[in-house]
Coordinates of C-alpha atoms and ligand atoms in Angstrom, one line a residue:
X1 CA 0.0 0.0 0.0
X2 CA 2.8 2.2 1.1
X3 CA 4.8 1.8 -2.0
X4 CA 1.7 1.6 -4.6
X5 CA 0.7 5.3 -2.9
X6 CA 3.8 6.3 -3.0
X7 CA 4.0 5.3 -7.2
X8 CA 1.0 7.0 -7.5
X9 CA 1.8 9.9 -5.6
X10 CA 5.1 10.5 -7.8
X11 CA 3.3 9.8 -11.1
X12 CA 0.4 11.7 -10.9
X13 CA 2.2 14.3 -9.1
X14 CA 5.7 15.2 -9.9
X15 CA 5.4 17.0 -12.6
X16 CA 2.9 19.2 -11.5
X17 CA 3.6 22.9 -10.6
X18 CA 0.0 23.8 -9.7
X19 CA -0.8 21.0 -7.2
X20 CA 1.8 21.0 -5.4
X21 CA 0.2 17.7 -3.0
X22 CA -2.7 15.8 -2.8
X23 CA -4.0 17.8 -0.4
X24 CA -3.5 21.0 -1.5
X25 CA -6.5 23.6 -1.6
X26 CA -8.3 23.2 -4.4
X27 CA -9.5 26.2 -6.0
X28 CA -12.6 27.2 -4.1
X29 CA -14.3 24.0 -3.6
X30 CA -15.7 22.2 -0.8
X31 CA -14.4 19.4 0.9
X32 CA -15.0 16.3 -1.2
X33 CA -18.4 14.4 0.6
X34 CA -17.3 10.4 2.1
X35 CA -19.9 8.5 -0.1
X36 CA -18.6 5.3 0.8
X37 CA -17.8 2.2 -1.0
X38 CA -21.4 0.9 -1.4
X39 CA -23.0 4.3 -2.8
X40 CA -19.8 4.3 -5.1
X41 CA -20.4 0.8 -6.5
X42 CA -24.1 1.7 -7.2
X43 CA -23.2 4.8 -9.2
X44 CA -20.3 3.0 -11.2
X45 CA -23.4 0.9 -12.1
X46 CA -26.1 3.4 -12.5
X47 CA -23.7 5.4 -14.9
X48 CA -23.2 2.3 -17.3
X49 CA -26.7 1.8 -17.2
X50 CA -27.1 5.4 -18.6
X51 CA -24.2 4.8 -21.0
X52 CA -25.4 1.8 -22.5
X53 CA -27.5 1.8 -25.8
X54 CA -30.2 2.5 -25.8
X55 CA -30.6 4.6 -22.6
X56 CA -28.0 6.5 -23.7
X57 CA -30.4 8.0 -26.3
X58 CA -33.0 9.1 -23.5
X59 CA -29.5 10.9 -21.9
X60 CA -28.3 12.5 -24.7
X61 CA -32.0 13.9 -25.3
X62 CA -31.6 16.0 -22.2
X63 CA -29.1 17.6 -23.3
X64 CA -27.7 19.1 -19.8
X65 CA -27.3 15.4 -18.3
X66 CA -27.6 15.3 -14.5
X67 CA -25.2 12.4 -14.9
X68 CA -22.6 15.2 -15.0
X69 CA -22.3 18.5 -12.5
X70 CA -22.7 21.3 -14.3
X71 CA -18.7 22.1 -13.9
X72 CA -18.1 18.5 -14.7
X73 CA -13.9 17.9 -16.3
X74 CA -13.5 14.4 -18.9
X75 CA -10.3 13.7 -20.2
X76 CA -10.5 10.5 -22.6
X77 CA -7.3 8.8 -23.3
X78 CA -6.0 9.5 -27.1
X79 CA -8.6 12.0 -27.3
X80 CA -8.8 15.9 -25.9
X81 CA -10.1 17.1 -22.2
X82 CA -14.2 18.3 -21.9
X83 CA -15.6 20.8 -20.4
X84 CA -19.1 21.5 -18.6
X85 CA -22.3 19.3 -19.0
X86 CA -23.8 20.0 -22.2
X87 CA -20.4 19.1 -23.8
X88 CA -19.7 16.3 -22.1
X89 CA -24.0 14.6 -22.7
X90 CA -22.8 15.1 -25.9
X91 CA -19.4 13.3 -25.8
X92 CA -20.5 10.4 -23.3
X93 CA -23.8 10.1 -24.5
X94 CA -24.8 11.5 -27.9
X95 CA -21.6 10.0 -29.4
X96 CA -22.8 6.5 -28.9
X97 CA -25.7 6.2 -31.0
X98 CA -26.0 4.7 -34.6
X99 CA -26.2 6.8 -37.5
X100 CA -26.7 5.2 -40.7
X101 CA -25.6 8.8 -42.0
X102 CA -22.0 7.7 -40.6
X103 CA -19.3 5.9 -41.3
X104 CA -17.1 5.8 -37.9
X105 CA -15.0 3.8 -36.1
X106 CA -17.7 4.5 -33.1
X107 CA -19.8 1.6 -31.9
X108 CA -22.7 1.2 -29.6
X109 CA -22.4 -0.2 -25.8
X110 CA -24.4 -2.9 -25.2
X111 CA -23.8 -5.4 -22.0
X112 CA -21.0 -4.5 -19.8
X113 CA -19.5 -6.3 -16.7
X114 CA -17.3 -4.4 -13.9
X115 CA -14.7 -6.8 -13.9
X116 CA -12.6 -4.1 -11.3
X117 CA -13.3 -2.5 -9.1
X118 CA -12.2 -0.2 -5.4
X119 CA -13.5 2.9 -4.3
X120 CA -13.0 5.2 -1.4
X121 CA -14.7 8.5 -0.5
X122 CA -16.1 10.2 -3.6
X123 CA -13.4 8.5 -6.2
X124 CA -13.7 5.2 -8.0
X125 CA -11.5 3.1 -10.2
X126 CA -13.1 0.8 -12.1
X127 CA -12.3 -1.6 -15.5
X128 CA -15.8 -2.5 -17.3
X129 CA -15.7 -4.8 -20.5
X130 CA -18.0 -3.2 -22.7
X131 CA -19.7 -4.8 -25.9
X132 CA -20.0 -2.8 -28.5
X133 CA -21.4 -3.2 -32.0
X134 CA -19.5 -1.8 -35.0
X135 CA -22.0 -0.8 -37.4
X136 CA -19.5 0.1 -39.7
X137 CA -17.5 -3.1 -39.5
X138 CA -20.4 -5.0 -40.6
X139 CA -21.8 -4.8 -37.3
X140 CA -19.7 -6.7 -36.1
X141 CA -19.2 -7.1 -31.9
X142 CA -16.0 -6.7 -29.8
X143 CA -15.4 -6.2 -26.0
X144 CA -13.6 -3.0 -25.0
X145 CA -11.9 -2.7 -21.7
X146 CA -12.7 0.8 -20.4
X147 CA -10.8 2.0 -17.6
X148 CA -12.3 4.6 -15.3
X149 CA -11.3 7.2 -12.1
X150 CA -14.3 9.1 -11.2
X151 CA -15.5 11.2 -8.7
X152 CA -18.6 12.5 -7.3
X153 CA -20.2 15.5 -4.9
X154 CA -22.1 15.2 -3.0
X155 CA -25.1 15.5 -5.0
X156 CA -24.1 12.3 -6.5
X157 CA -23.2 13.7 -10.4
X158 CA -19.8 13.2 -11.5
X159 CA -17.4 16.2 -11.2
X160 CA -14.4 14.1 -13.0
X161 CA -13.6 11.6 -14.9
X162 CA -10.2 10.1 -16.5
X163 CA -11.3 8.0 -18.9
X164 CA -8.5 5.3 -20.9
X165 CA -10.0 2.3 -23.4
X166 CA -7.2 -0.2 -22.8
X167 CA -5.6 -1.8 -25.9
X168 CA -7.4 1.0 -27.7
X169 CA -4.4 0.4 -30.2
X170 CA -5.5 -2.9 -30.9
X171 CA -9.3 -2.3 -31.1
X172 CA -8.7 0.1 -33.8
X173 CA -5.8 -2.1 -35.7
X174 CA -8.6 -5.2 -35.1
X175 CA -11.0 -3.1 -37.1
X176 CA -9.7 -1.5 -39.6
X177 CA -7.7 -5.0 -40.8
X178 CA -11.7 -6.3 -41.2
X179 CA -12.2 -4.2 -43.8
X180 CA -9.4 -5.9 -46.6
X181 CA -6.8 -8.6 -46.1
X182 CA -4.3 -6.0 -47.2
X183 CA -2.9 -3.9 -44.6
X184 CA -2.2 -0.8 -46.6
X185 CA -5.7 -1.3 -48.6
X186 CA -7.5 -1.8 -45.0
X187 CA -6.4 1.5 -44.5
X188 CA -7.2 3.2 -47.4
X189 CA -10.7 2.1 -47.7
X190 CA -10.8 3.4 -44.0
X191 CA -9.8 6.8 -44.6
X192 CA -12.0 7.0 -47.9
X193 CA -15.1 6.1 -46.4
X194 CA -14.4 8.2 -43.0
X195 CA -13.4 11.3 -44.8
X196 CA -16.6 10.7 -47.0
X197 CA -19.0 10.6 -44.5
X198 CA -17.6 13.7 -42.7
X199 CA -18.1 15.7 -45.8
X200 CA -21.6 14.3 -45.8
X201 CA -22.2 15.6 -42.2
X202 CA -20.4 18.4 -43.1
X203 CA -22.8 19.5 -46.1
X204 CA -25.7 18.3 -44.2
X205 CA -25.1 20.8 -41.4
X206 CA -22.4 23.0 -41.3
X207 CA -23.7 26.0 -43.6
X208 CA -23.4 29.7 -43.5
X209 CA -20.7 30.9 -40.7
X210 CA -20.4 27.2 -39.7
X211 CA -19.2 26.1 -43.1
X212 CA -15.4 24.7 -43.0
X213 CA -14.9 23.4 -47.2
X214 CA -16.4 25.6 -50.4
X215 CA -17.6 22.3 -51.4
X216 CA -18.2 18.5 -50.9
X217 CA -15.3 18.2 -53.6
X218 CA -13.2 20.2 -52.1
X219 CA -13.8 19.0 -48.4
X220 CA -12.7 15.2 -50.0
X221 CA -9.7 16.8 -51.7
X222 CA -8.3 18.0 -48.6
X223 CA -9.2 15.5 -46.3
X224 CA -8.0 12.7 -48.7
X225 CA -4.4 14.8 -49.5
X226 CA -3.7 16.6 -46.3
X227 CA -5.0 14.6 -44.1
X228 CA -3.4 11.5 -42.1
X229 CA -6.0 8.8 -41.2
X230 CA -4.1 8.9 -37.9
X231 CA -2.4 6.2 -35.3
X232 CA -4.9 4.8 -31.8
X233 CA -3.2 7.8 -29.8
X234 CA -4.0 10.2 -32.5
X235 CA -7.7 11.2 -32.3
X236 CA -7.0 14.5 -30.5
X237 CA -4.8 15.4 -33.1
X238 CA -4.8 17.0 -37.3
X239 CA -6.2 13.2 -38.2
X240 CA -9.3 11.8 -39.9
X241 CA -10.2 9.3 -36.9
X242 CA -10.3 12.8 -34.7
X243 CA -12.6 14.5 -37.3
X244 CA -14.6 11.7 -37.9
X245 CA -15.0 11.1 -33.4
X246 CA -16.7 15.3 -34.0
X247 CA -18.3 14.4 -37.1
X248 CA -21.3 12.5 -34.8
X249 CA -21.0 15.9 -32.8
X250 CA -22.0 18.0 -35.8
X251 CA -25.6 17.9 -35.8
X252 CA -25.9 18.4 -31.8
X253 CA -24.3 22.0 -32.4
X254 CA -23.4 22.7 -35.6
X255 CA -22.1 26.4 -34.2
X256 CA -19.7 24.4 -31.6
X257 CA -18.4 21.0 -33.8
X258 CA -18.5 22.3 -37.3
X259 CA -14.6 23.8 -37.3
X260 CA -13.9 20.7 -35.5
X261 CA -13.9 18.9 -38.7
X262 CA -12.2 22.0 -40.6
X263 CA -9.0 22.4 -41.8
X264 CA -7.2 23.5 -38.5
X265 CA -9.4 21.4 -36.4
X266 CA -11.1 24.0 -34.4
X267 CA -8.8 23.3 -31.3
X268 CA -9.7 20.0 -31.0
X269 CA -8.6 18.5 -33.7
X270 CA -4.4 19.6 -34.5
X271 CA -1.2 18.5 -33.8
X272 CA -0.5 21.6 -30.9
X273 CA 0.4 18.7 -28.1
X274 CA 3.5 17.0 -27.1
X275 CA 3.8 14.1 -25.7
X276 CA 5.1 15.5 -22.9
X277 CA 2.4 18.4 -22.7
X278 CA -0.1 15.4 -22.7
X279 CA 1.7 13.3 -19.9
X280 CA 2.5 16.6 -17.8
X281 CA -1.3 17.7 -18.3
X282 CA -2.6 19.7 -15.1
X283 CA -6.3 19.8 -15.8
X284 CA -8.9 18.7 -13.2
X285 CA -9.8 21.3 -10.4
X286 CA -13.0 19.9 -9.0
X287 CA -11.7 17.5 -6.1
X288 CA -8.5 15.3 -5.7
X289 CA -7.8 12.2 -6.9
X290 CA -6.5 10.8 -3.8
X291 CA -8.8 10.1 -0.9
X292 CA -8.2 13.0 2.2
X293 CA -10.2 10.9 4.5
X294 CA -9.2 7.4 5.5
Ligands
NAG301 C1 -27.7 23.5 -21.0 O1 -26.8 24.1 -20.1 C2 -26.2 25.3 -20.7 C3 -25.1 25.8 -19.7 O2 -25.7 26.0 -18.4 C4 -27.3 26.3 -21.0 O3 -26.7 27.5 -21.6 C5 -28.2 25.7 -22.0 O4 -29.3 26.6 -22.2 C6 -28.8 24.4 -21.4 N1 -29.7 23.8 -22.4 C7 -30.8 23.2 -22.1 C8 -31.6 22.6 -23.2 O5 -31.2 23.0 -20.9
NAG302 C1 -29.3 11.4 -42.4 O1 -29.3 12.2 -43.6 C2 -30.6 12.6 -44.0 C3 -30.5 13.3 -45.4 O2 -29.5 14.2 -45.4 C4 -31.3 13.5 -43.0 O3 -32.6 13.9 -43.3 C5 -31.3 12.7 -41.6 O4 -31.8 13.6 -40.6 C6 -29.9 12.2 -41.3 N1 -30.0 11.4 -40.1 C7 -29.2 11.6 -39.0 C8 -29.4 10.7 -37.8 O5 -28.4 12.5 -38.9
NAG303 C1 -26.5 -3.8 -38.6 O1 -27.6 -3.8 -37.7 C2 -28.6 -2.8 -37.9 C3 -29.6 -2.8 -36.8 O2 -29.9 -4.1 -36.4 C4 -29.2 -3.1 -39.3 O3 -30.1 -2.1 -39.5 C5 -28.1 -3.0 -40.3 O4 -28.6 -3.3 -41.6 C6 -27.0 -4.0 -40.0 N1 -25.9 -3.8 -40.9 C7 -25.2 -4.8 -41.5 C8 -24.0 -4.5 -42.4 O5 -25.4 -6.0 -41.2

């Protein structure tokens, strides 16, 4: 225990500036509530529940989820942080439902099974295997290992959550080699069909002060020359698998996703980060990470 807190202490830790412990201030918020290990385990639960398809229609729908505090903070692994709760309905919930309009590597959560799990105070840490149906892949059905740190206040919404789907890498590889035998080809016919679907969304709904490409021709020109279809850590960065992951977003609020899918990626979608500004990343502010009471 010693040594693990310790490890965690110094990972999550040393290269801060702004927190300069665990149990530093944070800025301007009350103590985090002790919700206890039972409560915790029920709202891991309840929050799949919501997540899965199709409740997570129902979710989305409300657009201001109660799931989420209103100042709720998401970071997603190999993707960008979120901010605030109509963002984040629309990232956690409104992402994950089909479109036939779409061609994405985005599936839809089915069954899931908390396979980890501990808890202490207002923070979990869970692993849930997911199913998921790839209605691009021919619908076909994988498990995805999700890992979660969450925490809650103490009206029971989630302030934070640090979000990482494990072998991610190997998800996306597993897919994309469905769609041809040849490597190279797989890819190609990946980045045809997801750059042609976000010029679809694109026409569909980004017009006027929201429109990003002169054209549906031109949109595929540049997203077919200048654009790579990008690596498992890239879709945060100038790629077509981080367009395509905004492309869903479009129709929610064409005024907020449209440049997303633009040429310079509307500040979600470039290649601004490091590495190193990624690992070093000082973002949440709504409670610590590591339980104050014991
Ligand atoms: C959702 O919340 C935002 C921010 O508080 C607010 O501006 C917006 O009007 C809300 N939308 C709905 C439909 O409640
Ligand atoms: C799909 O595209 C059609 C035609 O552009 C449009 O009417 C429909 O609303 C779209 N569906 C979704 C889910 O975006
Ligand atoms: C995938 O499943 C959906 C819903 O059941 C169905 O409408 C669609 O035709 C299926 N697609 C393929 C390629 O089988």
């Amino acid at each position: 225990m010693g040594v693990m807190k310790l490890l965690f202490l110094l990972l999550t830790f040393s290269a801060s500036t702004a927190v300069a412990s665990p149990h530093a201030p944070l800025t301007s918020r009350a103590e985090a509530p002790n919700l206890g290990y039972q409560e915790l385990y029920s709202l891991q639960k309840e929050f799949y529940e919501k997540f899965r398809y199709p409740n997570n229609v129902k979710e989305a729908e409300s657009i201001n989820s109660t799931v989420f505090s209103e100042d709720v903070q998401g970071r997603v692994s190999d993707t960008r942080t979120f901010s605030g709760r109509e963002l984040n309905t629309e990232y956690i919930f409104g992402l994950f439902i089909p479109n036939t309009n779409s061609t994405s590597i985005i599936g839809q959560p089915l069954d899931y099974e908390i396979i980890q799990f501990t808890a202490n105070q207002n923070i979990a840490s869970a692993t849930t295997r997911v199913q998921f149906v790839f209605p691009s892949f021919g619908n076909k059905t994988l498990p995805v290992a999700i890992d979660t740190w969450i925490t809650w206040n103490e009206a029971r919404e989630i302030t934070q959550y640090d979000v990482t789907f494990r072998w991610f890498g190997f998800l996306l590889d597993t897919l994309v080699k469905s769609l041809d035998s040849d490597a190279t080809k797989a890819r190609e016919k990946a980045a045809q069909a997801i750059a042609g679907s976000i010029c679809d969304a694109h026409e569909s709904h980004c017009k006027g002060g929201n429109q990003q490409y002169e054209s549906r021709d031109e949109c595929m020109e540049y997203l077919t020359k200048n654009t790579r279809l990008g690596q498992s850590f890239e879709l945060g960065m100038d790629t077509l698998m981080c367009r395509s992951v905004h492309e869903i977003m479009i129709k929610f609020r064409p005024d907020v996703h449209c440049s997303h899918v633009g040429k310079d990626g509307g500040g979600m979608c470039d290649d601004k980060y490091s590495y190193v500004e990624k690992v070093e990343e000082d973002f949440f502010r709504n409670s610590p990470w590591i339980p104050t009471v014991f």
